[in-house]
Amino acid sequence: MNIVSILLVGFLSFANIDLISIRSAFQKADESQAHTDELYKSLKDYSKNDPVMLAYKGAAYGLRAKYELNRQVKKELFTRGAKTIESAVASAPNNLEIRLIRLIIQENAPKVVKYNSNLTEDKKLILANFSKQSADVKAVIRAYAKRSKTLTTDDLKNL
């Protein structure tokens, strides 16, 4: 009976992955390895085809790579994350939340991985379509703009 309860709770918690909690976990992930691990664990087995969730999954892989000590595993995690993000962008090229996720990962990626070629493109798309976004997406963009070098609060003031 105990095992069934544990499995049921595990299944229900996985089934309850929602965008709001993932956004919150993503914003906290930069604060510590524990927060990063929490985001990573909540998304690593995500297998549905929602492009936004897949972008967050890719970001979780990229962020998890930051704490990996084994260079090969670090490279594999980051590469998998970048590919997942690029797949999400290809699935929904005009989705600003996905573009913001890619901008964040590219802006913070080590220069040696050379994953930074879309910063200007993503910034332009975000600024051009910011006013059309939901309040939740605007809040995520504004929160990141406070600490971004690429997308600043001054950029958003003009919108």
Backbone as JSON, one array per atom type, in Angstrom:
{
  "sequence": "MNIVSILLVGFLSFANIDLISIRSAFQKADESQAHTDELYKSLKDYSKNDPVMLAYKGAAYGLRAKYELNRQVKKELFTRGAKTIESAVASAPNNLEIRLIRLIIQENAPKVVKYNSNLTEDKKLILANFSKQSADVKAVIRAYAKRSKTLTTDDLKNL",
  "N": [[0.82, -1.2, 0.0], [1.93, 1.28, 0.75], [3.87, 1.72, -1.27], [2.25, 2.01, -3.52], [0.94, 4.37, -2.85], [3.1, 6.17, -2.81], [3.91, 6.04, -5.5], [1.58, 7.02, -6.71], [1.44, 9.65, -5.68], [3.83, 10.64, -6.76], [3.24, 10.41, -9.5], [1.03, 12.14, -9.71], [2.21, 14.55, -8.94], [3.99, 14.92, -11.05], [2.19, 15.08, -13.15], [1.05, 17.47, -12.59], [2.65, 19.52, -13.48], [2.92, 22.79, -14.2], [2.81, 25.77, -16.16], [3.05, 28.19, -14.74], [4.3, 27.47, -12.29], [6.68, 26.46, -13.31], [7.78, 28.7, -14.54], [8.29, 30.25, -12.27], [10.12, 28.57, -10.92], [12.17, 28.6, -12.8], [13.0, 31.27, -12.71], [14.1, 31.3, -10.17], [16.14, 29.51, -10.42], [18.68, 30.46, -11.04], [19.68, 31.29, -8.66], [20.75, 29.28, -7.01], [22.34, 26.02, -6.82], [20.62, 24.12, -5.79], [18.07, 25.12, -6.44], [18.3, 25.07, -9.2], [18.59, 22.31, -9.62], [16.08, 21.49, -8.77], [14.38, 22.58, -10.75], [15.43, 21.24, -12.98], [14.93, 18.51, -12.31], [12.15, 18.53, -12.28], [11.54, 18.84, -14.95], [13.06, 17.1, -16.57], [12.01, 14.64, -17.41], [9.86, 15.41, -18.89], [7.71, 15.0, -21.57], [5.87, 15.9, -23.39], [4.58, 17.94, -26.12], [4.57, 20.74, -25.9], [5.81, 23.72, -26.94], [6.75, 25.91, -25.34], [7.14, 24.79, -22.78], [9.03, 22.92, -23.53], [11.13, 24.61, -24.2], [11.73, 25.63, -21.68], [12.55, 23.24, -20.56], [14.86, 22.73, -22.07], [16.35, 24.92, -21.2], [16.64, 24.2, -18.54], [18.35, 22.0, -18.76], [20.62, 23.32, -19.77], [21.2, 25.07, -17.65], [21.69, 23.23, -15.63], [24.04, 22.12, -16.51], [25.91, 23.96, -15.76], [26.63, 23.32, -13.15], [27.74, 20.85, -13.29], [30.49, 18.71, -12.83], [31.99, 16.93, -14.36], [33.49, 17.27, -17.41], [32.69, 16.2, -19.93], [30.05, 15.34, -19.47], [28.99, 17.8, -18.76], [29.23, 19.19, -21.2], [27.53, 17.59, -22.79], [25.05, 17.96, -21.49], [24.68, 20.75, -21.85], [24.67, 20.93, -24.65], [22.45, 19.33, -25.28], [20.48, 20.86, -24.07], [20.62, 23.29, -25.55], [19.91, 22.34, -28.1], [17.3, 21.5, -27.59], [16.07, 23.91, -26.94], [16.39, 25.26, -29.39], [14.8, 23.64, -30.99], [12.32, 24.18, -29.88], [12.1, 26.89, -30.57], [12.0, 26.63, -33.35], [9.55, 25.33, -33.56], [7.75, 27.22, -32.63], [8.23, 30.01, -33.71], [7.54, 32.7, -33.27], [6.96, 33.01, -30.63], [7.31, 34.83, -27.79], [8.09, 34.19, -25.19], [9.58, 31.87, -25.46], [11.63, 32.91, -27.04], [12.71, 34.7, -25.21], [13.7, 32.91, -23.28], [15.69, 31.65, -24.79], [17.32, 33.88, -25.27], [18.14, 34.47, -22.64], [19.61, 32.15, -21.93], [21.58, 32.2, -23.94], [22.79, 34.67, -23.42], [23.99, 34.16, -21.0], [25.61, 32.0, -21.43], [28.75, 30.3, -21.48], [31.42, 31.83, -23.25], [33.03, 30.12, -24.72], [31.41, 28.08, -25.72], [30.1, 29.18, -27.79], [27.39, 29.86, -28.18], [25.58, 32.17, -28.88], [24.49, 33.59, -30.94], [21.98, 34.63, -31.53], [21.12, 36.77, -30.05], [20.6, 39.54, -30.71], [18.58, 39.27, -32.64], [16.55, 37.99, -31.12], [16.09, 39.92, -29.13], [15.11, 42.07, -30.7], [12.7, 40.95, -31.68], [11.33, 40.51, -29.28], [11.05, 43.15, -28.3], [9.54, 44.3, -30.38], [7.12, 42.99, -30.17], [6.25, 43.09, -27.59], [4.1, 44.55, -26.39], [1.87, 43.09, -27.12], [1.72, 40.88, -25.54], [0.69, 38.59, -22.9], [-0.09, 39.51, -19.5], [1.38, 37.93, -17.73], [3.58, 37.0, -19.27], [4.74, 39.44, -19.94], [5.53, 40.22, -17.37], [7.52, 38.33, -16.79], [9.4, 39.0, -18.73], [9.99, 41.66, -18.0], [11.08, 41.22, -15.45], [13.44, 39.84, -16.04], [14.74, 41.74, -17.59], [15.69, 43.56, -15.77], [18.14, 42.66, -14.94], [19.56, 42.04, -17.17], [22.03, 42.32, -19.76], [21.61, 42.59, -22.4], [18.84, 42.97, -22.97], [17.25, 45.57, -21.71], [15.76, 47.46, -18.96], [15.39, 50.05, -19.78], [14.99, 49.7, -22.51], [12.44, 48.62, -22.46], [10.9, 50.67, -21.4], [10.16, 52.39, -23.41], [8.05, 51.24, -24.63]],
  "CA": [[0.0, 0.0, 0.0], [2.82, 2.43, 0.8], [4.49, 1.9, -2.59], [1.21, 2.54, -4.4], [0.74, 5.78, -2.47], [4.26, 6.93, -3.27], [3.82, 6.13, -6.96], [0.47, 7.89, -7.05], [1.86, 11.02, -5.39], [4.83, 10.98, -7.78], [2.55, 10.6, -10.78], [0.22, 13.35, -9.64], [3.06, 15.74, -8.94], [4.51, 15.08, -12.41], [1.07, 15.49, -14.0], [0.67, 18.83, -12.25], [3.62, 20.51, -13.93], [2.21, 23.86, -14.89], [3.68, 26.84, -16.65], [3.29, 29.2, -13.7], [5.31, 26.98, -11.35], [7.94, 26.32, -14.04], [8.32, 30.07, -14.66], [8.82, 30.62, -10.97], [11.32, 27.76, -10.68], [13.21, 29.08, -13.71], [13.52, 32.55, -12.19], [14.88, 31.01, -8.97], [17.22, 28.56, -10.74], [19.97, 31.14, -11.08], [20.09, 31.61, -7.3], [21.51, 28.22, -6.35], [22.32, 24.7, -7.44], [19.41, 23.43, -5.32], [16.95, 25.59, -7.27], [18.54, 24.55, -10.55], [18.28, 20.88, -9.58], [14.62, 21.37, -8.65], [13.84, 22.82, -12.1], [15.9, 20.14, -13.84], [14.2, 17.28, -11.96], [10.74, 18.66, -12.63], [11.35, 18.86, -16.41], [13.91, 16.19, -17.35], [11.2, 13.58, -18.01], [8.74, 16.0, -19.61], [7.75, 14.44, -22.93], [4.81, 16.43, -24.24], [5.1, 18.76, -27.22], [4.35, 22.16, -25.71], [7.09, 24.38, -27.23], [7.22, 26.74, -24.22], [7.66, 23.88, -21.76], [10.27, 22.34, -24.06], [12.17, 25.64, -24.07], [12.14, 25.61, -20.27], [13.3, 21.99, -20.36], [16.19, 22.98, -22.62], [17.04, 25.84, -20.29], [17.0, 23.44, -17.34], [19.57, 21.25, -19.1], [21.73, 24.26, -19.86], [21.52, 25.55, -16.31], [22.25, 22.1, -14.88], [25.42, 21.95, -16.98], [26.75, 24.91, -15.01], [27.07, 22.72, -11.9], [28.33, 19.53, -13.55], [31.95, 18.72, -12.72], [32.55, 16.15, -15.46], [33.44, 18.11, -18.63], [31.93, 15.54, -20.99], [28.63, 15.42, -19.1], [28.66, 19.23, -18.85], [29.05, 19.49, -22.62], [26.33, 16.89, -23.26], [23.88, 18.64, -20.94], [24.5, 22.05, -22.5], [24.3, 20.69, -26.05], [21.06, 18.85, -25.29], [19.65, 22.01, -23.75], [20.59, 24.2, -26.7], [19.12, 21.7, -29.17], [15.9, 21.51, -27.18], [15.61, 25.3, -27.09], [16.3, 25.54, -30.83], [13.63, 22.91, -31.47], [11.16, 24.96, -29.43], [12.06, 28.1, -31.41], [11.55, 26.19, -34.68], [8.13, 24.97, -33.45], [6.95, 28.42, -32.38], [9.24, 31.06, -33.9], [7.09, 34.03, -32.84], [6.62, 32.98, -29.21], [8.29, 35.66, -27.1], [8.62, 33.53, -24.0], [10.64, 30.98, -25.95], [12.74, 33.77, -27.46], [13.34, 35.21, -23.99], [14.46, 31.81, -22.7], [16.91, 31.5, -25.58], [18.15, 35.06, -25.0], [18.72, 34.32, -21.3], [20.64, 31.11, -21.96], [22.69, 32.66, -24.77], [23.48, 35.77, -22.74], [24.74, 33.63, -19.86], [26.42, 30.84, -21.83], [30.19, 30.58, -21.59], [31.81, 32.22, -24.62], [33.68, 29.0, -25.39], [30.43, 27.23, -26.41], [29.67, 29.93, -28.98], [25.93, 29.83, -28.31], [25.15, 33.54, -28.61], [24.3, 34.25, -32.23], [20.62, 35.11, -31.75], [20.77, 37.77, -29.05], [20.01, 40.73, -31.34], [17.33, 38.83, -33.26], [15.55, 37.74, -30.08], [15.77, 41.21, -28.51], [14.25, 42.82, -31.62], [11.37, 40.33, -31.7], [10.71, 40.77, -27.98], [10.66, 44.57, -28.24], [8.51, 44.58, -31.39], [5.85, 42.33, -29.85], [6.05, 43.12, -26.13], [2.77, 45.07, -26.02], [0.84, 42.11, -27.47], [1.86, 39.71, -24.68], [-0.12, 38.51, -21.68], [0.53, 40.14, -18.33], [2.36, 36.99, -17.17], [4.79, 37.01, -20.1], [5.34, 40.77, -19.73], [6.18, 40.22, -16.05], [8.75, 37.54, -16.9], [10.34, 39.8, -19.53], [10.43, 42.8, -17.17], [11.94, 40.72, -14.36], [14.78, 39.54, -16.56], [15.36, 42.97, -18.1], [16.33, 44.26, -14.65], [19.53, 42.2, -14.76], [20.11, 41.68, -18.48], [22.9, 43.26, -20.47], [21.1, 42.69, -23.77], [17.48, 43.49, -22.94], [17.26, 46.38, -20.49], [14.51, 48.13, -18.58], [15.27, 51.24, -20.65], [14.38, 49.23, -23.77], [11.01, 48.38, -22.24], [10.23, 51.93, -21.05], [9.67, 53.03, -24.63], [6.94, 50.46, -25.2]],
  "C": [[0.86, 1.27, 0.0], [3.43, 2.73, -0.56], [3.49, 2.5, -3.56], [0.97, 4.02, -4.11], [1.87, 6.66, -2.97], [4.22, 7.11, -4.78], [2.72, 7.08, -7.4], [0.83, 9.36, -6.82], [2.87, 11.49, -6.43], [4.19, 11.25, -9.12], [1.76, 11.9, -10.79], [1.07, 14.61, -9.63], [3.66, 15.98, -10.32], [3.41, 15.59, -13.34], [0.71, 16.95, -13.76], [1.72, 19.88, -12.62], [2.84, 21.58, -14.69], [3.18, 24.99, -15.19], [4.01, 27.87, -15.57], [4.38, 28.73, -12.73], [6.67, 26.82, -12.03], [8.58, 27.7, -14.23], [8.98, 30.5, -13.35], [10.11, 29.87, -10.65], [12.47, 28.22, -11.56], [13.84, 30.37, -13.2], [14.4, 32.33, -10.96], [16.13, 30.18, -9.29], [18.6, 29.2, -10.73], [20.53, 31.41, -9.68], [20.97, 30.55, -6.65], [21.43, 26.91, -7.14], [21.06, 23.94, -7.02], [18.2, 23.84, -6.16], [17.08, 25.09, -8.71], [18.17, 23.07, -10.62], [16.78, 20.64, -9.51], [13.97, 21.55, -10.03], [14.18, 21.66, -13.02], [15.1, 18.86, -13.57], [12.74, 17.35, -12.37], [10.5, 18.58, -14.14], [12.1, 17.79, -17.18], [13.11, 15.06, -18.01], [9.97, 14.11, -18.75], [8.81, 15.56, -21.07], [6.63, 14.94, -23.83], [5.41, 17.4, -25.25], [4.8, 20.25, -27.1], [5.68, 22.89, -25.9], [7.63, 25.23, -26.08], [7.82, 25.86, -23.13], [8.96, 23.22, -22.24], [11.42, 23.35, -23.99], [12.66, 25.71, -22.62], [12.94, 24.35, -19.96], [14.73, 22.16, -20.89], [17.0, 23.9, -21.73], [17.48, 25.11, -19.02], [18.26, 22.61, -17.58], [20.78, 22.18, -19.14], [22.16, 24.77, -18.5], [22.16, 24.45, -15.47], [23.71, 21.87, -15.27], [26.39, 22.83, -16.2], [27.35, 24.26, -13.76], [27.72, 21.35, -12.08], [29.85, 19.64, -13.53], [32.62, 17.98, -13.87], [32.38, 16.94, -16.76], [32.59, 17.5, -19.74], [30.43, 15.63, -20.71], [28.15, 16.86, -19.19], [28.36, 19.62, -20.3], [27.78, 18.85, -23.16], [25.06, 17.56, -22.76], [23.63, 19.96, -21.67], [24.05, 21.87, -23.95], [22.86, 20.23, -26.16], [20.11, 20.01, -25.01], [19.51, 22.97, -24.91], [19.76, 23.62, -27.84], [17.63, 21.72, -28.85], [15.31, 22.91, -27.33], [15.44, 25.63, -28.57], [15.1, 24.83, -31.46], [12.35, 23.65, -31.08], [11.0, 26.22, -30.27], [11.54, 27.74, -32.8], [10.05, 25.87, -34.67], [7.23, 26.19, -33.3], [7.86, 29.65, -32.48], [8.82, 32.45, -33.41], [6.71, 34.08, -31.37], [7.7, 33.72, -28.42], [8.86, 35.01, -25.85], [9.75, 32.58, -24.37], [11.86, 31.81, -26.36], [13.46, 34.36, -26.24], [14.2, 34.13, -23.34], [15.77, 31.63, -23.46], [17.86, 32.68, -25.32], [18.86, 34.92, -23.65], [19.86, 33.3, -21.32], [21.84, 31.58, -22.79], [23.48, 33.77, -24.08], [24.38, 35.25, -21.61], [25.61, 32.42, -20.18], [27.9, 31.23, -21.85], [30.56, 30.88, -23.05], [32.38, 31.05, -25.41], [32.68, 28.11, -26.15], [29.86, 27.89, -27.66], [28.17, 29.82, -29.25], [25.41, 31.22, -27.95], [24.77, 34.3, -29.88], [22.91, 34.84, -32.45], [20.19, 36.21, -30.79], [20.05, 38.98, -29.66], [18.65, 40.4, -31.95], [16.23, 38.66, -32.21], [15.13, 39.05, -29.39], [14.82, 42.01, -29.4], [12.83, 42.27, -31.63], [10.63, 40.61, -30.39], [10.22, 42.21, -27.91], [9.52, 44.89, -29.21], [7.14, 44.03, -30.99], [5.5, 42.36, -28.36], [4.63, 43.52, -25.77], [1.65, 44.08, -26.27], [0.82, 40.91, -26.52], [0.91, 39.76, -23.49], [0.63, 39.19, -20.54], [1.6, 39.24, -17.73], [3.67, 37.02, -17.95], [5.5, 38.36, -19.96], [6.1, 40.81, -18.41], [7.49, 39.46, -16.09], [9.81, 38.34, -17.66], [10.88, 40.96, -18.69], [11.39, 42.35, -16.06], [13.35, 40.44, -14.87], [15.49, 40.8, -17.04], [16.08, 43.75, -17.01], [17.79, 43.85, -14.47], [20.23, 41.83, -16.06], [21.04, 42.76, -19.02], [22.37, 43.53, -21.87], [19.75, 43.38, -23.83], [17.32, 44.26, -21.63], [15.9, 46.98, -20.18], [14.31, 49.4, -19.39], [14.65, 50.87, -21.99], [12.88, 49.11, -23.62], [10.24, 49.65, -21.91], [9.59, 52.59, -22.26], [8.47, 52.32, -25.23], [5.62, 50.78, -24.55]]
}
